């Protein structure tokens, strides 16, 4: 029983009941809500089930990890909130993204914009079709990121990626040296001995874009950066040679590098 007005009402008599009776007698007024969200601490998708009678919470529990479309949507929501760094970027996908980014900056459309903002805005286009209901970022196959990025590239351009922005440079020494695309200009870090005999500057994009060369010592320490290899051979090479011969006597430092044979090895012992 209640006494007084609603604002100052007092309960003067009450009868005990249990949750089972409530669920049975008021079943039509009870609502079950399931909320799918991303748990930052666990880096996984979680589902919380709440059973309510009006403003009263009767029960609340965590359900097993979801799958399918619910999981995919929760993954996308987490990316929109916390950024693309949550994704398991492997070396292949990260390198592809850097190459596409350089092509877009240098050549523009129709090469796709793969900046953070652009990829976040287009998650439904490039990532959602390749998700498979994974309930955590760890469970996402890194290969789907490469597939999704490639889907942004017009089909007739996909075959031109390697020609315009190759992953490696075939050095005169026979080595395949990776090209970096993580800066404004493509960079090739290579030991200087591997370029002996080369009298033209390495370039990509059908020879129109010179690589920035990070010339390295035999210990892979920087010697000099240049975008003019022929000029380096005919200019500062003499000073580099004088400095490096004493530090690395087991490696070749010819007076005329254009007449020397490129190599990735040290001199044989005793030579």
PDB file of C-alpha atoms in Angstrom:
ATOM      1  CA  UNK A   1       0.000   0.000   0.000  1.00  0.00           C
ATOM      2  CA  UNK A   2       1.090   3.559  -0.719  1.00  0.00           C
ATOM      3  CA  UNK A   3       0.282   6.642   1.281  1.00  0.00           C
ATOM      4  CA  UNK A   4       0.743  10.274   0.317  1.00  0.00           C
ATOM      5  CA  UNK A   5       1.252  11.982  -2.991  1.00  0.00           C
ATOM      6  CA  UNK A   6       3.564  10.553  -5.566  1.00  0.00           C
ATOM      7  CA  UNK A   7       6.396  12.914  -4.667  1.00  0.00           C
ATOM      8  CA  UNK A   8       6.330  11.946  -0.983  1.00  0.00           C
ATOM      9  CA  UNK A   9       4.779   8.496  -1.237  1.00  0.00           C
ATOM     10  CA  UNK A  10       5.533   5.905   1.466  1.00  0.00           C
ATOM     11  CA  UNK A  11       5.212   2.159   1.225  1.00  0.00           C
ATOM     12  CA  UNK A  12       3.200   0.977   4.225  1.00  0.00           C
ATOM     13  CA  UNK A  13       2.648  -2.598   3.163  1.00  0.00           C
ATOM     14  CA  UNK A  14       4.416  -4.869   0.670  1.00  0.00           C
ATOM     15  CA  UNK A  15       4.365  -8.519  -0.342  1.00  0.00           C
ATOM     16  CA  UNK A  16       7.505 -10.480  -1.137  1.00  0.00           C
ATOM     17  CA  UNK A  17       7.925 -11.892  -4.634  1.00  0.00           C
ATOM     18  CA  UNK A  18      10.769 -13.488  -6.541  1.00  0.00           C
ATOM     19  CA  UNK A  19      12.243 -12.908  -9.976  1.00  0.00           C
ATOM     20  CA  UNK A  20      10.601 -15.995 -11.416  1.00  0.00           C
ATOM     21  CA  UNK A  21       7.149 -14.665 -10.532  1.00  0.00           C
ATOM     22  CA  UNK A  22       8.031 -11.289 -12.036  1.00  0.00           C
ATOM     23  CA  UNK A  23       9.299 -12.833 -15.262  1.00  0.00           C
ATOM     24  CA  UNK A  24       6.144 -14.947 -15.509  1.00  0.00           C
ATOM     25  CA  UNK A  25       3.504 -12.391 -14.623  1.00  0.00           C
ATOM     26  CA  UNK A  26       5.101  -9.438 -16.422  1.00  0.00           C
ATOM     27  CA  UNK A  27       6.642 -11.271 -19.357  1.00  0.00           C
ATOM     28  CA  UNK A  28       5.061  -8.924 -21.879  1.00  0.00           C
ATOM     29  CA  UNK A  29       6.762  -5.926 -20.238  1.00  0.00           C
ATOM     30  CA  UNK A  30      10.244  -7.422 -19.947  1.00  0.00           C
ATOM     31  CA  UNK A  31      12.765  -6.459 -22.620  1.00  0.00           C
ATOM     32  CA  UNK A  32      16.059  -8.119 -23.513  1.00  0.00           C
ATOM     33  CA  UNK A  33      18.795  -5.919 -25.002  1.00  0.00           C
ATOM     34  CA  UNK A  34      22.020  -7.160 -26.576  1.00  0.00           C
ATOM     35  CA  UNK A  35      24.817  -4.668 -27.121  1.00  0.00           C
ATOM     36  CA  UNK A  36      27.808  -5.561 -29.271  1.00  0.00           C
ATOM     37  CA  UNK A  37      30.906  -3.477 -28.608  1.00  0.00           C
ATOM     38  CA  UNK A  38      34.686  -3.543 -28.741  1.00  0.00           C
ATOM     39  CA  UNK A  39      36.552  -4.224 -25.507  1.00  0.00           C
ATOM     40  CA  UNK A  40      39.764  -2.160 -25.681  1.00  0.00           C
ATOM     41  CA  UNK A  41      41.492  -4.093 -22.896  1.00  0.00           C
ATOM     42  CA  UNK A  42      40.822  -7.474 -24.489  1.00  0.00           C
ATOM     43  CA  UNK A  43      41.064  -6.091 -28.033  1.00  0.00           C
ATOM     44  CA  UNK A  44      38.050  -8.202 -28.893  1.00  0.00           C
ATOM     45  CA  UNK A  45      34.347  -7.903 -29.645  1.00  0.00           C
ATOM     46  CA  UNK A  46      32.050  -8.554 -26.676  1.00  0.00           C
ATOM     47  CA  UNK A  47      28.262  -8.923 -26.341  1.00  0.00           C
ATOM     48  CA  UNK A  48      26.459  -7.755 -23.201  1.00  0.00           C
ATOM     49  CA  UNK A  49      22.901  -9.027 -22.635  1.00  0.00           C
ATOM     50  CA  UNK A  50      20.701  -6.976 -20.307  1.00  0.00           C
ATOM     51  CA  UNK A  51      17.179  -7.973 -19.209  1.00  0.00           C
ATOM     52  CA  UNK A  52      15.065  -5.029 -18.007  1.00  0.00           C
ATOM     53  CA  UNK A  53      11.634  -4.361 -16.607  1.00  0.00           C
ATOM     54  CA  UNK A  54      11.225  -0.682 -17.293  1.00  0.00           C
ATOM     55  CA  UNK A  55      14.140   1.012 -15.531  1.00  0.00           C
ATOM     56  CA  UNK A  56      14.857  -2.062 -13.395  1.00  0.00           C
ATOM     57  CA  UNK A  57      17.708  -4.333 -14.504  1.00  0.00           C
ATOM     58  CA  UNK A  58      16.738  -7.924 -13.769  1.00  0.00           C
ATOM     59  CA  UNK A  59      19.949  -9.506 -15.054  1.00  0.00           C
ATOM     60  CA  UNK A  60      23.077  -8.729 -17.009  1.00  0.00           C
ATOM     61  CA  UNK A  61      25.655 -11.103 -18.488  1.00  0.00           C
ATOM     62  CA  UNK A  62      28.385 -11.369 -21.093  1.00  0.00           C
ATOM     63  CA  UNK A  63      27.632 -13.720 -23.974  1.00  0.00           C
ATOM     64  CA  UNK A  64      30.118 -15.731 -26.030  1.00  0.00           C
ATOM     65  CA  UNK A  65      31.972 -13.767 -28.686  1.00  0.00           C
ATOM     66  CA  UNK A  66      29.728 -12.990 -31.649  1.00  0.00           C
ATOM     67  CA  UNK A  67      30.417 -13.848 -35.246  1.00  0.00           C
ATOM     68  CA  UNK A  68      29.132 -12.778 -38.615  1.00  0.00           C
ATOM     69  CA  UNK A  69      27.777  -9.335 -39.362  1.00  0.00           C
ATOM     70  CA  UNK A  70      27.559  -8.248 -35.712  1.00  0.00           C
ATOM     71  CA  UNK A  71      31.262  -8.888 -35.189  1.00  0.00           C
ATOM     72  CA  UNK A  72      32.170  -7.172 -38.445  1.00  0.00           C
ATOM     73  CA  UNK A  73      30.222  -4.054 -37.505  1.00  0.00           C
ATOM     74  CA  UNK A  74      31.803  -3.921 -34.054  1.00  0.00           C
ATOM     75  CA  UNK A  75      35.250  -4.198 -35.647  1.00  0.00           C
ATOM     76  CA  UNK A  76      34.480  -1.293 -37.986  1.00  0.00           C
ATOM     77  CA  UNK A  77      33.096   0.815 -35.134  1.00  0.00           C
ATOM     78  CA  UNK A  78      36.300   0.234 -33.162  1.00  0.00           C
ATOM     79  CA  UNK A  79      38.410   1.301 -36.131  1.00  0.00           C
ATOM     80  CA  UNK A  80      36.388   4.483 -36.578  1.00  0.00           C
ATOM     81  CA  UNK A  81      36.891   5.308 -32.923  1.00  0.00           C
ATOM     82  CA  UNK A  82      40.476   4.192 -32.278  1.00  0.00           C
ATOM     83  CA  UNK A  83      42.146   4.159 -35.689  1.00  0.00           C
ATOM     84  CA  UNK A  84      43.694   1.774 -38.203  1.00  0.00           C
ATOM     85  CA  UNK A  85      46.607   0.840 -35.945  1.00  0.00           C
ATOM     86  CA  UNK A  86      44.314  -1.797 -34.410  1.00  0.00           C
ATOM     87  CA  UNK A  87      44.545  -3.823 -37.620  1.00  0.00           C
ATOM     88  CA  UNK A  88      47.188  -6.563 -37.969  1.00  0.00           C
ATOM     89  CA  UNK A  89      49.205  -4.827 -40.662  1.00  0.00           C
ATOM     90  CA  UNK A  90      51.713  -7.336 -41.984  1.00  0.00           C
ATOM     91  CA  UNK A  91      54.756  -6.349 -44.003  1.00  0.00           C
ATOM     92  CA  UNK A  92      53.038  -7.137 -47.315  1.00  0.00           C
ATOM     93  CA  UNK A  93      49.947  -5.035 -46.619  1.00  0.00           C
ATOM     94  CA  UNK A  94      51.920  -2.156 -45.125  1.00  0.00           C
ATOM     95  CA  UNK A  95      54.291  -2.066 -48.088  1.00  0.00           C
ATOM     96  CA  UNK A  96      51.391  -2.173 -50.557  1.00  0.00           C
ATOM     97  CA  UNK A  97      49.704   0.689 -48.744  1.00  0.00           C
ATOM     98  CA  UNK A  98      52.897   2.765 -48.859  1.00  0.00           C
ATOM     99  CA  UNK A  99      53.325   2.098 -52.578  1.00  0.00           C
ATOM    100  CA  UNK A 100      49.715   3.040 -53.329  1.00  0.00           C
ATOM    101  CA  UNK A 101      50.079   6.130 -51.178  1.00  0.00           C
ATOM    102  CA  UNK A 102      53.111   7.242 -53.153  1.00  0.00           C
ATOM    103  CA  UNK A 103      51.330   6.601 -56.468  1.00  0.00           C
ATOM    104  CA  UNK A 104      48.356   8.670 -55.314  1.00  0.00           C
ATOM    105  CA  UNK A 105      50.554  11.545 -54.144  1.00  0.00           C
ATOM    106  CA  UNK A 106      52.639  11.484 -57.310  1.00  0.00           C
ATOM    107  CA  UNK A 107      50.071  10.644 -59.975  1.00  0.00           C
ATOM    108  CA  UNK A 108      46.730  11.436 -58.343  1.00  0.00           C
ATOM    109  CA  UNK A 109      43.423   9.847 -59.328  1.00  0.00           C
ATOM    110  CA  UNK A 110      42.450   7.201 -60.209  1.00  0.00           C
ATOM    111  CA  UNK A 111      45.146   5.881 -57.871  1.00  0.00           C
ATOM    112  CA  UNK A 112      43.289   5.592 -54.546  1.00  0.00           C
ATOM    113  CA  UNK A 113      43.850   7.749 -51.489  1.00  0.00           C
ATOM    114  CA  UNK A 114      44.990   5.359 -48.743  1.00  0.00           C
ATOM    115  CA  UNK A 115      45.565   7.917 -45.999  1.00  0.00           C
ATOM    116  CA  UNK A 116      44.166   7.167 -42.555  1.00  0.00           C
ATOM    117  CA  UNK A 117      41.223   9.514 -43.053  1.00  0.00           C
ATOM    118  CA  UNK A 118      40.343   8.132 -46.484  1.00  0.00           C
ATOM    119  CA  UNK A 119      40.517   4.505 -45.382  1.00  0.00           C
ATOM    120  CA  UNK A 120      38.418   5.183 -42.287  1.00  0.00           C
ATOM    121  CA  UNK A 121      35.781   6.868 -44.447  1.00  0.00           C
ATOM    122  CA  UNK A 122      35.679   3.925 -46.869  1.00  0.00           C
ATOM    123  CA  UNK A 123      35.823   0.951 -44.474  1.00  0.00           C
ATOM    124  CA  UNK A 124      32.546  -0.396 -45.846  1.00  0.00           C
ATOM    125  CA  UNK A 125      34.047  -0.483 -49.327  1.00  0.00           C
ATOM    126  CA  UNK A 126      37.539  -1.931 -48.859  1.00  0.00           C
ATOM    127  CA  UNK A 127      37.510  -3.862 -45.581  1.00  0.00           C
ATOM    128  CA  UNK A 128      33.970  -5.005 -44.759  1.00  0.00           C
ATOM    129  CA  UNK A 129      33.621  -7.306 -47.815  1.00  0.00           C
ATOM    130  CA  UNK A 130      36.761  -9.182 -46.739  1.00  0.00           C
ATOM    131  CA  UNK A 131      35.964  -9.632 -43.061  1.00  0.00           C
ATOM    132  CA  UNK A 132      34.618 -13.023 -42.051  1.00  0.00           C
ATOM    133  CA  UNK A 133      33.071 -12.444 -38.650  1.00  0.00           C
ATOM    134  CA  UNK A 134      36.328 -12.391 -36.690  1.00  0.00           C
ATOM    135  CA  UNK A 135      35.640 -11.450 -33.072  1.00  0.00           C
ATOM    136  CA  UNK A 136      39.056  -9.871 -32.491  1.00  0.00           C
ATOM    137  CA  UNK A 137      41.722  -8.086 -34.478  1.00  0.00           C
ATOM    138  CA  UNK A 138      44.144 -10.920 -33.794  1.00  0.00           C
ATOM    139  CA  UNK A 139      41.765 -13.269 -35.608  1.00  0.00           C
ATOM    140  CA  UNK A 140      41.784 -11.167 -38.784  1.00  0.00           C
ATOM    141  CA  UNK A 141      43.939 -12.659 -41.526  1.00  0.00           C
ATOM    142  CA  UNK A 142      46.517  -9.988 -42.520  1.00  0.00           C
ATOM    143  CA  UNK A 143      46.025 -11.103 -46.111  1.00  0.00           C
ATOM    144  CA  UNK A 144      42.559  -9.552 -46.201  1.00  0.00           C
ATOM    145  CA  UNK A 145      44.119  -6.113 -45.786  1.00  0.00           C
ATOM    146  CA  UNK A 146      46.146  -6.536 -48.968  1.00  0.00           C
ATOM    147  CA  UNK A 147      43.089  -7.862 -50.792  1.00  0.00           C
ATOM    148  CA  UNK A 148      40.977  -4.950 -49.591  1.00  0.00           C
ATOM    149  CA  UNK A 149      43.551  -2.363 -50.628  1.00  0.00           C
ATOM    150  CA  UNK A 150      43.884  -3.922 -54.067  1.00  0.00           C
ATOM    151  CA  UNK A 151      40.111  -3.739 -54.467  1.00  0.00           C
ATOM    152  CA  UNK A 152      40.409   0.056 -54.326  1.00  0.00           C
ATOM    153  CA  UNK A 153      42.654   0.057 -57.405  1.00  0.00           C
ATOM    154  CA  UNK A 154      40.882   0.076 -60.784  1.00  0.00           C
ATOM    155  CA  UNK A 155      41.356  -3.300 -62.436  1.00  0.00           C
ATOM    156  CA  UNK A 156      43.245  -1.911 -65.422  1.00  0.00           C
ATOM    157  CA  UNK A 157      45.789  -0.274 -63.097  1.00  0.00           C
ATOM    158  CA  UNK A 158      46.484  -3.260 -60.862  1.00  0.00           C
ATOM    159  CA  UNK A 159      48.980  -4.746 -63.300  1.00  0.00           C
ATOM    160  CA  UNK A 160      50.875  -1.439 -63.473  1.00  0.00           C
ATOM    161  CA  UNK A 161      51.667  -1.206 -59.768  1.00  0.00           C
ATOM    162  CA  UNK A 162      54.820  -3.308 -60.016  1.00  0.00           C
ATOM    163  CA  UNK A 163      56.013  -1.472 -63.125  1.00  0.00           C
ATOM    164  CA  UNK A 164      55.510   1.985 -61.628  1.00  0.00           C
ATOM    165  CA  UNK A 165      56.319   1.291 -57.977  1.00  0.00           C
ATOM    166  CA  UNK A 166      58.330  -1.952 -57.750  1.00  0.00           C
ATOM    167  CA  UNK A 167      58.959  -3.561 -54.387  1.00  0.00           C
ATOM    168  CA  UNK A 168      62.659  -4.192 -55.118  1.00  0.00           C
ATOM    169  CA  UNK A 169      65.613  -2.897 -57.111  1.00  0.00           C
ATOM    170  CA  UNK A 170      67.737  -5.427 -58.991  1.00  0.00           C
ATOM    171  CA  UNK A 171      71.251  -4.277 -58.151  1.00  0.00           C
ATOM    172  CA  UNK A 172      74.255  -4.805 -60.459  1.00  0.00           C
ATOM    173  CA  UNK A 173      75.613  -7.147 -57.767  1.00  0.00           C
ATOM    174  CA  UNK A 174      72.683  -9.505 -58.321  1.00  0.00           C
ATOM    175  CA  UNK A 175      70.964  -8.625 -55.045  1.00  0.00           C
ATOM    176  CA  UNK A 176      67.280  -7.724 -54.870  1.00  0.00           C
ATOM    177  CA  UNK A 177      67.134  -4.743 -52.539  1.00  0.00           C
ATOM    178  CA  UNK A 178      63.791  -3.515 -51.130  1.00  0.00           C
ATOM    179  CA  UNK A 179      62.605  -0.008 -51.975  1.00  0.00           C
ATOM    180  CA  UNK A 180      60.991   2.037 -49.210  1.00  0.00           C
ATOM    181  CA  UNK A 181      57.927   4.173 -49.888  1.00  0.00           C
ATOM    182  CA  UNK A 182      57.362   5.502 -46.383  1.00  0.00           C
ATOM    183  CA  UNK A 183      58.496   9.064 -47.135  1.00  0.00           C
ATOM    184  CA  UNK A 184      57.991  11.779 -49.711  1.00  0.00           C
ATOM    185  CA  UNK A 185      60.295  10.046 -52.208  1.00  0.00           C
ATOM    186  CA  UNK A 186      61.083   6.351 -52.727  1.00  0.00           C
ATOM    187  CA  UNK A 187      64.303   5.359 -50.968  1.00  0.00           C
ATOM    188  CA  UNK A 188      66.844   2.650 -51.769  1.00  0.00           C
ATOM    189  CA  UNK A 189      69.275   1.848 -48.947  1.00  0.00           C
ATOM    190  CA  UNK A 190      72.122  -0.150 -50.479  1.00  0.00           C
ATOM    191  CA  UNK A 191      75.794  -0.900 -49.859  1.00  0.00           C
ATOM    192  CA  UNK A 192      77.845   1.216 -52.207  1.00  0.00           C
ATOM    193  CA  UNK A 193      79.842  -1.771 -53.543  1.00  0.00           C
ATOM    194  CA  UNK A 194      76.644  -3.216 -55.004  1.00  0.00           C
ATOM    195  CA  UNK A 195      76.397  -0.285 -57.430  1.00  0.00           C
ATOM    196  CA  UNK A 196      79.887  -0.418 -58.921  1.00  0.00           C
ATOM    197  CA  UNK A 197      79.821  -0.083 -62.686  1.00  0.00           C
ATOM    198  CA  UNK A 198      76.431   1.651 -62.791  1.00  0.00           C
ATOM    199  CA  UNK A 199      76.687   5.005 -64.579  1.00  0.00           C
ATOM    200  CA  UNK A 200      73.009   5.963 -64.491  1.00  0.00           C
ATOM    201  CA  UNK A 201      70.890   6.836 -61.516  1.00  0.00           C
ATOM    202  CA  UNK A 202      68.321   4.167 -60.514  1.00  0.00           C
ATOM    203  CA  UNK A 203      64.769   5.314 -61.197  1.00  0.00           C
ATOM    204  CA  UNK A 204      61.205   3.988 -61.102  1.00  0.00           C
ATOM    205  CA  UNK A 205      57.903   4.950 -62.763  1.00  0.00           C
ATOM    206  CA  UNK A 206      59.242   4.165 -66.225  1.00  0.00           C
ATOM    207  CA  UNK A 207      62.480   5.958 -65.435  1.00  0.00           C
ATOM    208  CA  UNK A 208      60.832   9.270 -64.541  1.00  0.00           C
ATOM    209  CA  UNK A 209      61.357   9.262 -60.756  1.00  0.00           C
ATOM    210  CA  UNK A 210      64.910   8.907 -59.403  1.00  0.00           C
ATOM    211  CA  UNK A 211      65.292   6.880 -56.236  1.00  0.00           C
ATOM    212  CA  UNK A 212      66.827   8.563 -53.229  1.00  0.00           C
ATOM    213  CA  UNK A 213      69.943   6.479 -52.615  1.00  0.00           C
ATOM    214  CA  UNK A 214      71.097   5.894 -49.055  1.00  0.00           C
ATOM    215  CA  UNK A 215      74.605   4.637 -49.762  1.00  0.00           C
ATOM    216  CA  UNK A 216      75.781   2.328 -46.995  1.00  0.00           C
ATOM    217  CA  UNK A 217      79.094   1.054 -45.708  1.00  0.00           C
ATOM    218  CA  UNK A 218      79.756  -2.704 -45.497  1.00  0.00           C
ATOM    219  CA  UNK A 219      78.394  -2.460 -41.929  1.00  0.00           C
ATOM    220  CA  UNK A 220      75.168  -0.936 -43.289  1.00  0.00           C
ATOM    221  CA  UNK A 221      75.967   2.488 -41.843  1.00  0.00           C
ATOM    222  CA  UNK A 222      75.038   5.561 -43.926  1.00  0.00           C
ATOM    223  CA  UNK A 223      77.838   7.034 -46.024  1.00  0.00           C
ATOM    224  CA  UNK A 224      75.982   9.532 -48.178  1.00  0.00           C
ATOM    225  CA  UNK A 225      72.536  10.290 -49.593  1.00  0.00           C
ATOM    226  CA  UNK A 226      72.227  11.199 -53.248  1.00  0.00           C
ATOM    227  CA  UNK A 227      69.859  11.474 -56.184  1.00  0.00           C
ATOM    228  CA  UNK A 228      72.758  11.739 -58.627  1.00  0.00           C
ATOM    229  CA  UNK A 229      74.811   8.538 -58.669  1.00  0.00           C
ATOM    230  CA  UNK A 230      76.989   9.472 -61.685  1.00  0.00           C
ATOM    231  CA  UNK A 231      77.793  12.767 -59.972  1.00  0.00           C
ATOM    232  CA  UNK A 232      78.691  10.932 -56.765  1.00  0.00           C
ATOM    233  CA  UNK A 233      81.127   8.621 -58.577  1.00  0.00           C
ATOM    234  CA  UNK A 234      82.861  11.569 -60.227  1.00  0.00           C
ATOM    235  CA  UNK A 235      82.696  13.850 -57.205  1.00  0.00           C
ATOM    236  CA  UNK A 236      82.742  12.844 -53.551  1.00  0.00           C
ATOM    237  CA  UNK A 237      83.629   9.171 -54.150  1.00  0.00           C
ATOM    238  CA  UNK A 238      87.335   9.946 -53.809  1.00  0.00           C
ATOM    239  CA  UNK A 239      86.806  11.343 -50.295  1.00  0.00           C
ATOM    240  CA  UNK A 240      84.511   8.464 -49.328  1.00  0.00           C
ATOM    241  CA  UNK A 241      87.068   5.954 -50.609  1.00  0.00           C
ATOM    242  CA  UNK A 242      89.887   7.565 -48.625  1.00  0.00           C
ATOM    243  CA  UNK A 243      87.822   7.416 -45.439  1.00  0.00           C
ATOM    244  CA  UNK A 244      86.389   3.923 -45.899  1.00  0.00           C
ATOM    245  CA  UNK A 245      89.525   2.038 -47.012  1.00  0.00           C
ATOM    246  CA  UNK A 246      91.043   2.183 -43.549  1.00  0.00           C
ATOM    247  CA  UNK A 247      87.812   1.245 -41.798  1.00  0.00           C
ATOM    248  CA  UNK A 248      86.902  -1.681 -44.028  1.00  0.00           C
ATOM    249  CA  UNK A 249      90.139  -3.034 -45.523  1.00  0.00           C
ATOM    250  CA  UNK A 250      88.521  -6.363 -46.453  1.00  0.00           C
ATOM    251  CA  UNK A 251      86.214  -4.667 -48.947  1.00  0.00           C
ATOM    252  CA  UNK A 252      87.039  -3.231 -52.340  1.00  0.00           C
ATOM    253  CA  UNK A 253      87.396   0.534 -52.727  1.00  0.00           C
ATOM    254  CA  UNK A 254      88.537   1.083 -56.325  1.00  0.00           C
ATOM    255  CA  UNK A 255      89.815   4.398 -57.602  1.00  0.00           C
ATOM    256  CA  UNK A 256      87.402   4.173 -60.527  1.00  0.00           C
ATOM    257  CA  UNK A 257      84.146   2.535 -59.352  1.00  0.00           C
ATOM    258  CA  UNK A 258      82.725   2.632 -62.877  1.00  0.00           C
ATOM    259  CA  UNK A 259      85.324   0.083 -63.991  1.00  0.00           C
ATOM    260  CA  UNK A 260      84.857  -2.187 -60.964  1.00  0.00           C
ATOM    261  CA  UNK A 261      82.582  -5.202 -60.690  1.00  0.00           C
ATOM    262  CA  UNK A 262      79.631  -4.790 -58.359  1.00  0.00           C
ATOM    263  CA  UNK A 263      79.693  -7.161 -55.409  1.00  0.00           C
ATOM    264  CA  UNK A 264      77.867  -7.967 -52.201  1.00  0.00           C
ATOM    265  CA  UNK A 265      80.885  -9.767 -50.720  1.00  0.00           C
ATOM    266  CA  UNK A 266      84.158  -8.891 -49.063  1.00  0.00           C
ATOM    267  CA  UNK A 267      87.502  -9.628 -50.686  1.00  0.00           C
ATOM    268  CA  UNK A 268      88.686 -13.229 -50.276  1.00  0.00           C
ATOM    269  CA  UNK A 269      91.059 -13.646 -47.354  1.00  0.00           C
ATOM    270  CA  UNK A 270      94.681 -13.141 -48.346  1.00  0.00           C
ATOM    271  CA  UNK A 271      93.842 -10.992 -51.367  1.00  0.00           C
TER     272      UNK A 271
END
